[in-house]
Tab-separated table of C-alpha atoms in Angstrom:
chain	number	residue	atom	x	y	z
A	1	UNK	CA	14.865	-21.479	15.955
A	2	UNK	CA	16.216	-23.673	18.977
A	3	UNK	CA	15.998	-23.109	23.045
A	4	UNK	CA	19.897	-22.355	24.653
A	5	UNK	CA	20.991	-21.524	27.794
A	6	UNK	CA	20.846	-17.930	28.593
A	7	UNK	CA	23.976	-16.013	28.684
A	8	UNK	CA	26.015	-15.276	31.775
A	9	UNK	CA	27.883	-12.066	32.237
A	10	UNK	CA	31.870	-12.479	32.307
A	11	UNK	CA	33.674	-9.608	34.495
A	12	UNK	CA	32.969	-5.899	33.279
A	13	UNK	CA	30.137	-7.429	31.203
A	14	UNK	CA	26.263	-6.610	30.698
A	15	UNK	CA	23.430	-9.440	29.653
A	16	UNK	CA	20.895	-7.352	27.274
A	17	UNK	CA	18.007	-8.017	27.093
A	18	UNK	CA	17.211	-7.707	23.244
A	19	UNK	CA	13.997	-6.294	21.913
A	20	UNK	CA	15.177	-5.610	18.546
A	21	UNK	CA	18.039	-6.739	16.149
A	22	UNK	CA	19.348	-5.314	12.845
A	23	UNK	CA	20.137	-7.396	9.578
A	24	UNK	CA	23.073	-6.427	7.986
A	25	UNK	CA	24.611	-7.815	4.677
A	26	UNK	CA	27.361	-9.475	6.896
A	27	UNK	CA	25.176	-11.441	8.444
A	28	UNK	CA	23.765	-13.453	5.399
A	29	UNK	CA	27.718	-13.369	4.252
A	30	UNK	CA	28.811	-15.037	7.550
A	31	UNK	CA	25.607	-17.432	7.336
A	32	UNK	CA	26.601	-18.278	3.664
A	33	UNK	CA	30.567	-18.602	4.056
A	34	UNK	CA	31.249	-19.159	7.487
A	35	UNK	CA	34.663	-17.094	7.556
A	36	UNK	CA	36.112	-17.155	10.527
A	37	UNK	CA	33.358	-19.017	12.652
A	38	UNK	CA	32.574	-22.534	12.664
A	39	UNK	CA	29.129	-23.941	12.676
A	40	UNK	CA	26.647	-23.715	14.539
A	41	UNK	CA	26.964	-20.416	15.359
A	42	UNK	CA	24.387	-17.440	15.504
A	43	UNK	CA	24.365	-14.159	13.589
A	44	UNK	CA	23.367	-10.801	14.336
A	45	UNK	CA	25.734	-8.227	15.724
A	46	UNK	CA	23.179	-5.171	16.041
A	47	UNK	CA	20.740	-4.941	18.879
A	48	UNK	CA	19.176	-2.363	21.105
A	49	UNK	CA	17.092	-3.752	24.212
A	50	UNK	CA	17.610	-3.182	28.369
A	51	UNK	CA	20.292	-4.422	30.692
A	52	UNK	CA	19.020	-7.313	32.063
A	53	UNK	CA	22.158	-8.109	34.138
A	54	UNK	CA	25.493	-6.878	35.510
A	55	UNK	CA	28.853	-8.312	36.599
A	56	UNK	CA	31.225	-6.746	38.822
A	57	UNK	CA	33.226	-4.052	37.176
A	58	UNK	CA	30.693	-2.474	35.092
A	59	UNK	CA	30.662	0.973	36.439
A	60	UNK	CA	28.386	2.749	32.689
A	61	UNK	CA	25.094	0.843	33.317
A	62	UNK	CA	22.690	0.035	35.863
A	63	UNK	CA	19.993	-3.234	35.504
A	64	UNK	CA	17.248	-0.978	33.755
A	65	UNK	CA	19.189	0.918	31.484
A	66	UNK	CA	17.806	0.994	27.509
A	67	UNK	CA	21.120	0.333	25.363
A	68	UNK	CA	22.382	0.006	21.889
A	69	UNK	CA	25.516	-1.286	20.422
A	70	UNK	CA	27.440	-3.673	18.209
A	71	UNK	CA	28.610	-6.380	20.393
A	72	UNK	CA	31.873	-8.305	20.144
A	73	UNK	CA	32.165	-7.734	16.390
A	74	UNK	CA	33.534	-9.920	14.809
A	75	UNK	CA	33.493	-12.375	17.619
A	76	UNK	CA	30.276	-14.112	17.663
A	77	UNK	CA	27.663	-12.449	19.888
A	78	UNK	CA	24.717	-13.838	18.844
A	79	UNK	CA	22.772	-10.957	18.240
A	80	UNK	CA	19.770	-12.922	16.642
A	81	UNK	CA	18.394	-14.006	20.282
A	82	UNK	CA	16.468	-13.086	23.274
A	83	UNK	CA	19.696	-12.043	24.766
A	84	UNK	CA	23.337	-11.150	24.748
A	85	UNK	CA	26.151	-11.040	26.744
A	86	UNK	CA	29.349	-8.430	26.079
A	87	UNK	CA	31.670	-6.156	27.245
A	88	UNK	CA	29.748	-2.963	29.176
A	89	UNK	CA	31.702	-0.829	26.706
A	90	UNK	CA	30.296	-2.024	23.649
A	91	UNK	CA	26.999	-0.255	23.833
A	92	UNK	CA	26.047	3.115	24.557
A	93	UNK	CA	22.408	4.254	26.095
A	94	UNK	CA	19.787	4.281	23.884
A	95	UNK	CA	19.472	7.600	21.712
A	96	UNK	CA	16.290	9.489	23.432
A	97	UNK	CA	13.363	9.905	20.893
A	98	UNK	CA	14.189	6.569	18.794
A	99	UNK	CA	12.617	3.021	19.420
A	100	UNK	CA	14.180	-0.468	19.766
A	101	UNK	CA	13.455	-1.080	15.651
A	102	UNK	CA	15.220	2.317	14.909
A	103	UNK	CA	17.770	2.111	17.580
A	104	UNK	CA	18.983	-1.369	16.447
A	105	UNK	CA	19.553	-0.399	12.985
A	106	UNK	CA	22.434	2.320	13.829
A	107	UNK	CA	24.957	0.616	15.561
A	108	UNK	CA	26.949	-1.700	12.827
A	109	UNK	CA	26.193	0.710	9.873
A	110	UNK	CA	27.012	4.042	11.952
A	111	UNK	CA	30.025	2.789	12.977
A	112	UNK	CA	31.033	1.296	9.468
A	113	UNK	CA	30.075	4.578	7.931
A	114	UNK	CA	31.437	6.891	11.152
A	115	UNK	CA	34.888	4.744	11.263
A	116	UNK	CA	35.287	5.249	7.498
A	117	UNK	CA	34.768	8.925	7.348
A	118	UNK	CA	36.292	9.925	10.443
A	119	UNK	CA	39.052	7.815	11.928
A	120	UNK	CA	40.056	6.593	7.943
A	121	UNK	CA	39.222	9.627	5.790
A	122	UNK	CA	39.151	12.775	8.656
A	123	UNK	CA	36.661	14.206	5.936
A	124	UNK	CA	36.620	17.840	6.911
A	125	UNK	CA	33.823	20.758	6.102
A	126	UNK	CA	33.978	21.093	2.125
A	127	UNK	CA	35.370	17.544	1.263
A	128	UNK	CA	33.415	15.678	-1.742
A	129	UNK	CA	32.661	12.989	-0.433
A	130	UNK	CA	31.406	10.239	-2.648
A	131	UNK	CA	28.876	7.203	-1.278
A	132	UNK	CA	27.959	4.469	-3.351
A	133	UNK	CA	24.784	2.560	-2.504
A	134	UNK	CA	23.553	5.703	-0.500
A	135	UNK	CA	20.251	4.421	-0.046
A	136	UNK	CA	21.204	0.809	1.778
A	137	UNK	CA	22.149	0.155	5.653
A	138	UNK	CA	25.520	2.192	5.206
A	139	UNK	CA	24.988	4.318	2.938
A	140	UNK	CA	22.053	6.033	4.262
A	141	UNK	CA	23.974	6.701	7.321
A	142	UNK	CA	27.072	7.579	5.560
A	143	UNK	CA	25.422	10.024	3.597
A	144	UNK	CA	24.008	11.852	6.544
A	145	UNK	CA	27.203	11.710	8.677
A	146	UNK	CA	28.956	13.231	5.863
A	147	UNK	CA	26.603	15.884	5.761
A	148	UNK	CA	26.897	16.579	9.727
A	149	UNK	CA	30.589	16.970	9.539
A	150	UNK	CA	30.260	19.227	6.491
A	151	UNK	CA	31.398	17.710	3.546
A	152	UNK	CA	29.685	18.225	-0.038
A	153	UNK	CA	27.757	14.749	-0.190
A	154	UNK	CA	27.356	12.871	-3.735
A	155	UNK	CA	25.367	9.432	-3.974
A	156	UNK	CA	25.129	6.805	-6.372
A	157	UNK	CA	21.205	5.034	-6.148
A	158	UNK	CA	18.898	3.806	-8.348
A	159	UNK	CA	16.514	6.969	-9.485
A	160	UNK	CA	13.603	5.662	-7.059
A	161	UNK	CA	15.752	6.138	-3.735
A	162	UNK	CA	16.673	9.590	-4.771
A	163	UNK	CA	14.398	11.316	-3.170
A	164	UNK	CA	14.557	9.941	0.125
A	165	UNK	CA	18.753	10.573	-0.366
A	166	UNK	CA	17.544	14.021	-1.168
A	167	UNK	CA	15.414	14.167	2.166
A	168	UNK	CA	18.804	12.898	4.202
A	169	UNK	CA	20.799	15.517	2.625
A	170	UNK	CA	22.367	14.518	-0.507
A	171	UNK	CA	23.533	17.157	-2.501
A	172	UNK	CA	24.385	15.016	-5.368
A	173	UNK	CA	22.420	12.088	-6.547
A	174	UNK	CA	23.944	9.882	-10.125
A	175	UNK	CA	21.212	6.909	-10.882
A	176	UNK	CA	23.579	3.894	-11.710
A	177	UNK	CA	21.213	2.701	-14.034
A	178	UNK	CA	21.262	4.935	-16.637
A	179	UNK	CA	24.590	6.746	-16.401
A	180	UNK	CA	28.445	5.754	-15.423
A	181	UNK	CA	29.807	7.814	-12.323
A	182	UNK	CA	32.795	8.186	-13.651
A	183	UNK	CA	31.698	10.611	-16.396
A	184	UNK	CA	29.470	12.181	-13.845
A	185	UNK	CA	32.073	13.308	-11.024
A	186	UNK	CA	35.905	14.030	-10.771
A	187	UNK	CA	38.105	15.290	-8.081
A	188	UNK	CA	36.620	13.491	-5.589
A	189	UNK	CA	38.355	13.286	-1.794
A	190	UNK	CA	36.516	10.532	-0.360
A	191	UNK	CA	34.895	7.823	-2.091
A	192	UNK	CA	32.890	5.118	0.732
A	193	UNK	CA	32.461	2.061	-1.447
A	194	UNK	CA	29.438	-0.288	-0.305
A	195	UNK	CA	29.433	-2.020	-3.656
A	196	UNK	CA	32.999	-3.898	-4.019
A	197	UNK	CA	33.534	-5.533	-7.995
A	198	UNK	CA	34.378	-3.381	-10.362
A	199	UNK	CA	33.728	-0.288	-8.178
A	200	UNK	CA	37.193	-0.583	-6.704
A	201	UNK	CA	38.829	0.607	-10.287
A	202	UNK	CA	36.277	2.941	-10.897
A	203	UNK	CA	36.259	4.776	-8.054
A	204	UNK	CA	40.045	5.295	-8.031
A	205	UNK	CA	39.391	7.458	-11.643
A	206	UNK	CA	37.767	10.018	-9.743
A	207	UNK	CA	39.647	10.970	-6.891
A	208	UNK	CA	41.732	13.776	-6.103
A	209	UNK	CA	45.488	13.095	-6.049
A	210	UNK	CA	45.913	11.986	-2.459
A	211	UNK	CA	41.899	11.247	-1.692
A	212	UNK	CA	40.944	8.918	0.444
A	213	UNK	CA	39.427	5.540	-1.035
A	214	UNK	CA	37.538	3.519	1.441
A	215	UNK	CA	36.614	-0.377	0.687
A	216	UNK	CA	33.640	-2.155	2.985
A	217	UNK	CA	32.749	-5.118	1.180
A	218	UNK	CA	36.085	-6.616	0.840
A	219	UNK	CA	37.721	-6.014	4.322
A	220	UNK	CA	40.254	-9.342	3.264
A	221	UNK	CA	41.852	-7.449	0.473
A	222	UNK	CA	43.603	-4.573	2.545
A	223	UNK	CA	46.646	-5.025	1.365
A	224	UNK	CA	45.624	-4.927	-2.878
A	225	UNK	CA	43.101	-2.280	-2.208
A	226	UNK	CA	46.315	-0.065	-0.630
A	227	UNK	CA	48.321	-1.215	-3.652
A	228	UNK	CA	45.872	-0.698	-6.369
A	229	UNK	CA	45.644	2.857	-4.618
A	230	UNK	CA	49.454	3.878	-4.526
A	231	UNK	CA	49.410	3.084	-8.146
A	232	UNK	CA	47.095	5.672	-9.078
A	233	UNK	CA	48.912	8.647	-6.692
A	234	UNK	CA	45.604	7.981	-4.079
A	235	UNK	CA	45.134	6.230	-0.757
A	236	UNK	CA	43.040	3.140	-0.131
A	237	UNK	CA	42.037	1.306	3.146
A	238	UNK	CA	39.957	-2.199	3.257
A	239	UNK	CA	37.860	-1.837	6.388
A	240	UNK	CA	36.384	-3.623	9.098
A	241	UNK	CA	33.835	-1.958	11.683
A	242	UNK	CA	35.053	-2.974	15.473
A	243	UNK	CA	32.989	-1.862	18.519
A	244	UNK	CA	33.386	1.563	19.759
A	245	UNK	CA	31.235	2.963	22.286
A	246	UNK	CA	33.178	6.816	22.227
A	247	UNK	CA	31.795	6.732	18.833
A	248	UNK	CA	28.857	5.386	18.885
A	249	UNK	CA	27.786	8.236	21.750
A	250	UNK	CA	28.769	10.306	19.149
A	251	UNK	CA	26.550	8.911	16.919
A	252	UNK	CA	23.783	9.145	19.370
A	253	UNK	CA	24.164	13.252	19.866
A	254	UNK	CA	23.755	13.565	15.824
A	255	UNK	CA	20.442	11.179	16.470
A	256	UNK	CA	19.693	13.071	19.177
A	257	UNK	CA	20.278	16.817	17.429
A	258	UNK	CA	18.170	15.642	14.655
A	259	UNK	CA	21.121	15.641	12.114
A	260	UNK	CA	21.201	11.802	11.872
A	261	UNK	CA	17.707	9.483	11.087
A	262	UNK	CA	17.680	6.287	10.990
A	263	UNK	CA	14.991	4.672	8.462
A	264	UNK	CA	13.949	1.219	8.668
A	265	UNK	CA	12.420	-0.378	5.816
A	266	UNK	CA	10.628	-3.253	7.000
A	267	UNK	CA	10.324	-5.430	10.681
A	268	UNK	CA	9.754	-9.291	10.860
A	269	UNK	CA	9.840	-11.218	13.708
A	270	UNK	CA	12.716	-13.085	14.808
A	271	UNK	CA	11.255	-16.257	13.350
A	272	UNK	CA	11.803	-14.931	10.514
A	273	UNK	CA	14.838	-14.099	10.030
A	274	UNK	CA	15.432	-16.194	7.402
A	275	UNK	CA	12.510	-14.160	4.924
A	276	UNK	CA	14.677	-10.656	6.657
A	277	UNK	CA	17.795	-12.371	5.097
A	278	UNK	CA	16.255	-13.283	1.377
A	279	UNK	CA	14.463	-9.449	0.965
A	280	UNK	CA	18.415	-7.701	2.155
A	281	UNK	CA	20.173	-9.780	-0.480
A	282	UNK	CA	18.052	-8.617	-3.407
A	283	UNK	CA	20.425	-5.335	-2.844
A	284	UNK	CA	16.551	-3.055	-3.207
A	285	UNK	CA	15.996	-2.142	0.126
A	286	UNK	CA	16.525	1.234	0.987
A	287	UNK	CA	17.404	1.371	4.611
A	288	UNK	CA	17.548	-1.304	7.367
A	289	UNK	CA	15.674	-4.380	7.997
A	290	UNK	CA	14.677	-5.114	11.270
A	291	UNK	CA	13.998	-8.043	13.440
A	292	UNK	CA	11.779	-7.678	16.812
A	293	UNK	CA	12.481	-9.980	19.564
């Protein structure tokens, strides 16, 4: 933890106050790898809180206001912190009925899971849609998105997490553990893989001739995942969630009609963040972690 300056708004921008920030898998990537950003930097790119501050040409939110969002992704926006600075338009008001903790753990996975099944796959009512790690960050959200724009959902998760899948809305669950999904499933149109490895193959076998095969852990390998797709008479797309505040309010009327819940599997204080980062990468958490600010 270290003291630094607080942020000033840049024109059309909001300072947030944050009172809660999500942990996400990218986080503990970017903390491991670095990537694009060069240390020191600070993660975090989910947070809910309160406008604290407005520049001129922010015309969405007044000083006040409870908002959510997924801030300059994947600039740095140093989401792990008392507060933020961004662009007004990456955050949208605070779903009604849902907390800091729950609100902060939408934004990155709704939109991952919301850009991959709508502006990548257009699933439609009736699709079979196909989420791997259904139980984690994504998935959980993916599998109840899916469900909202009608699509026949199947989930891989281990056997414990099945009936919490069940109580989202799965209407196919395949434990990992004790059986392949590829002898389990076939004519698939969507597959959302949160798992990466091996998967990639796999999950081509059981598509539909021209389904829709969606990457998230490998969002540098667009251009093989497309290729290894082709091959196989399928389509394939490597992606990477950007801010989007049209979709994210439409994220917040599925929260807000009760067809999209959040759950949060544990909350730790921003001081330890580091204990938030060791649980997520044990890959058993079903859910979000949380931290408060």
């Amino acid at each position: 933890m270290t003291e630094v300056e607080r942020p000033a708004p840049g024109l059309t921008e909001v300072v947030v106050e944050v009172r809660a920030a999500g942990v996400n898998p990218i986080d503990w990537k970017i903390r491991e790898h670095g990537y694009w950003l060069t240390p020191p930097f600070t993660v975090g790119w989910d947070v809910s809180g309160v406008v604290a501050e407005i520049a001129p040409g922010v015309t969405r939110f007044s000083v006040g206001d409870e908002v959510y969002g997924m801030p300059r992704f994947p600039s740095p926006a140093h989401g792990y912190s008392e507060y933020v600075s961004a662009p007004a338009r990456h955050f949208a008001r605070k779903p009604r009925g849902l907390d800091h903790v729950h609100a902060a753990a939408v934004p990155l996975a709704g939109l991952t899971a919301w850009q991959a099944l709508v502006d990548i796959a257009h699933v439609r009512p009736g699709d079979r849609v196909l989420v791997h790690a259904a139980a984690g960050g994504v998935g959980h959200l993916a599998v109840q998105i899916a469900g909202a724009l009608g699509a026949h959902v199947i989930g891989t998760a281990s056997a414990g997490k099945h009936a919490l899948l069940r109580e989202l809305g799965a209407d196919e669950l395949i434990d990992y553990t004790a059986r392949d999904f590829t002898e389990a499933v076939a004519d698939v149109d969507v597959v959302v893989d949160l798992v990466g490895g091996d998967y990639v193959d796999r999950s081509l076998r059981v598509l539909r001739r021209g389904g829709w095969y969606v990457n998230v852990p490998e969002p540098f390998s667009a251009e093989e995942v497309a290729a290894k797709a082709a091959a196989v008479g399928v389509r394939g797309a490597a992606l990477m969630v950007e801010p989007d505040h049209a979709a994210l309010e439409r994220i917040t009327d599925l929260v807000e009609s009760g067809r999209l819940r959040p759950v949060v599997a544990e909350t730790l204080p921003l001081d330890r963040a580091a204990e938030a980062h060791r649980t997520g990468q044990d890959g058993r958490t079903a859910g979000k972690i949380v931290l408060t600010v």
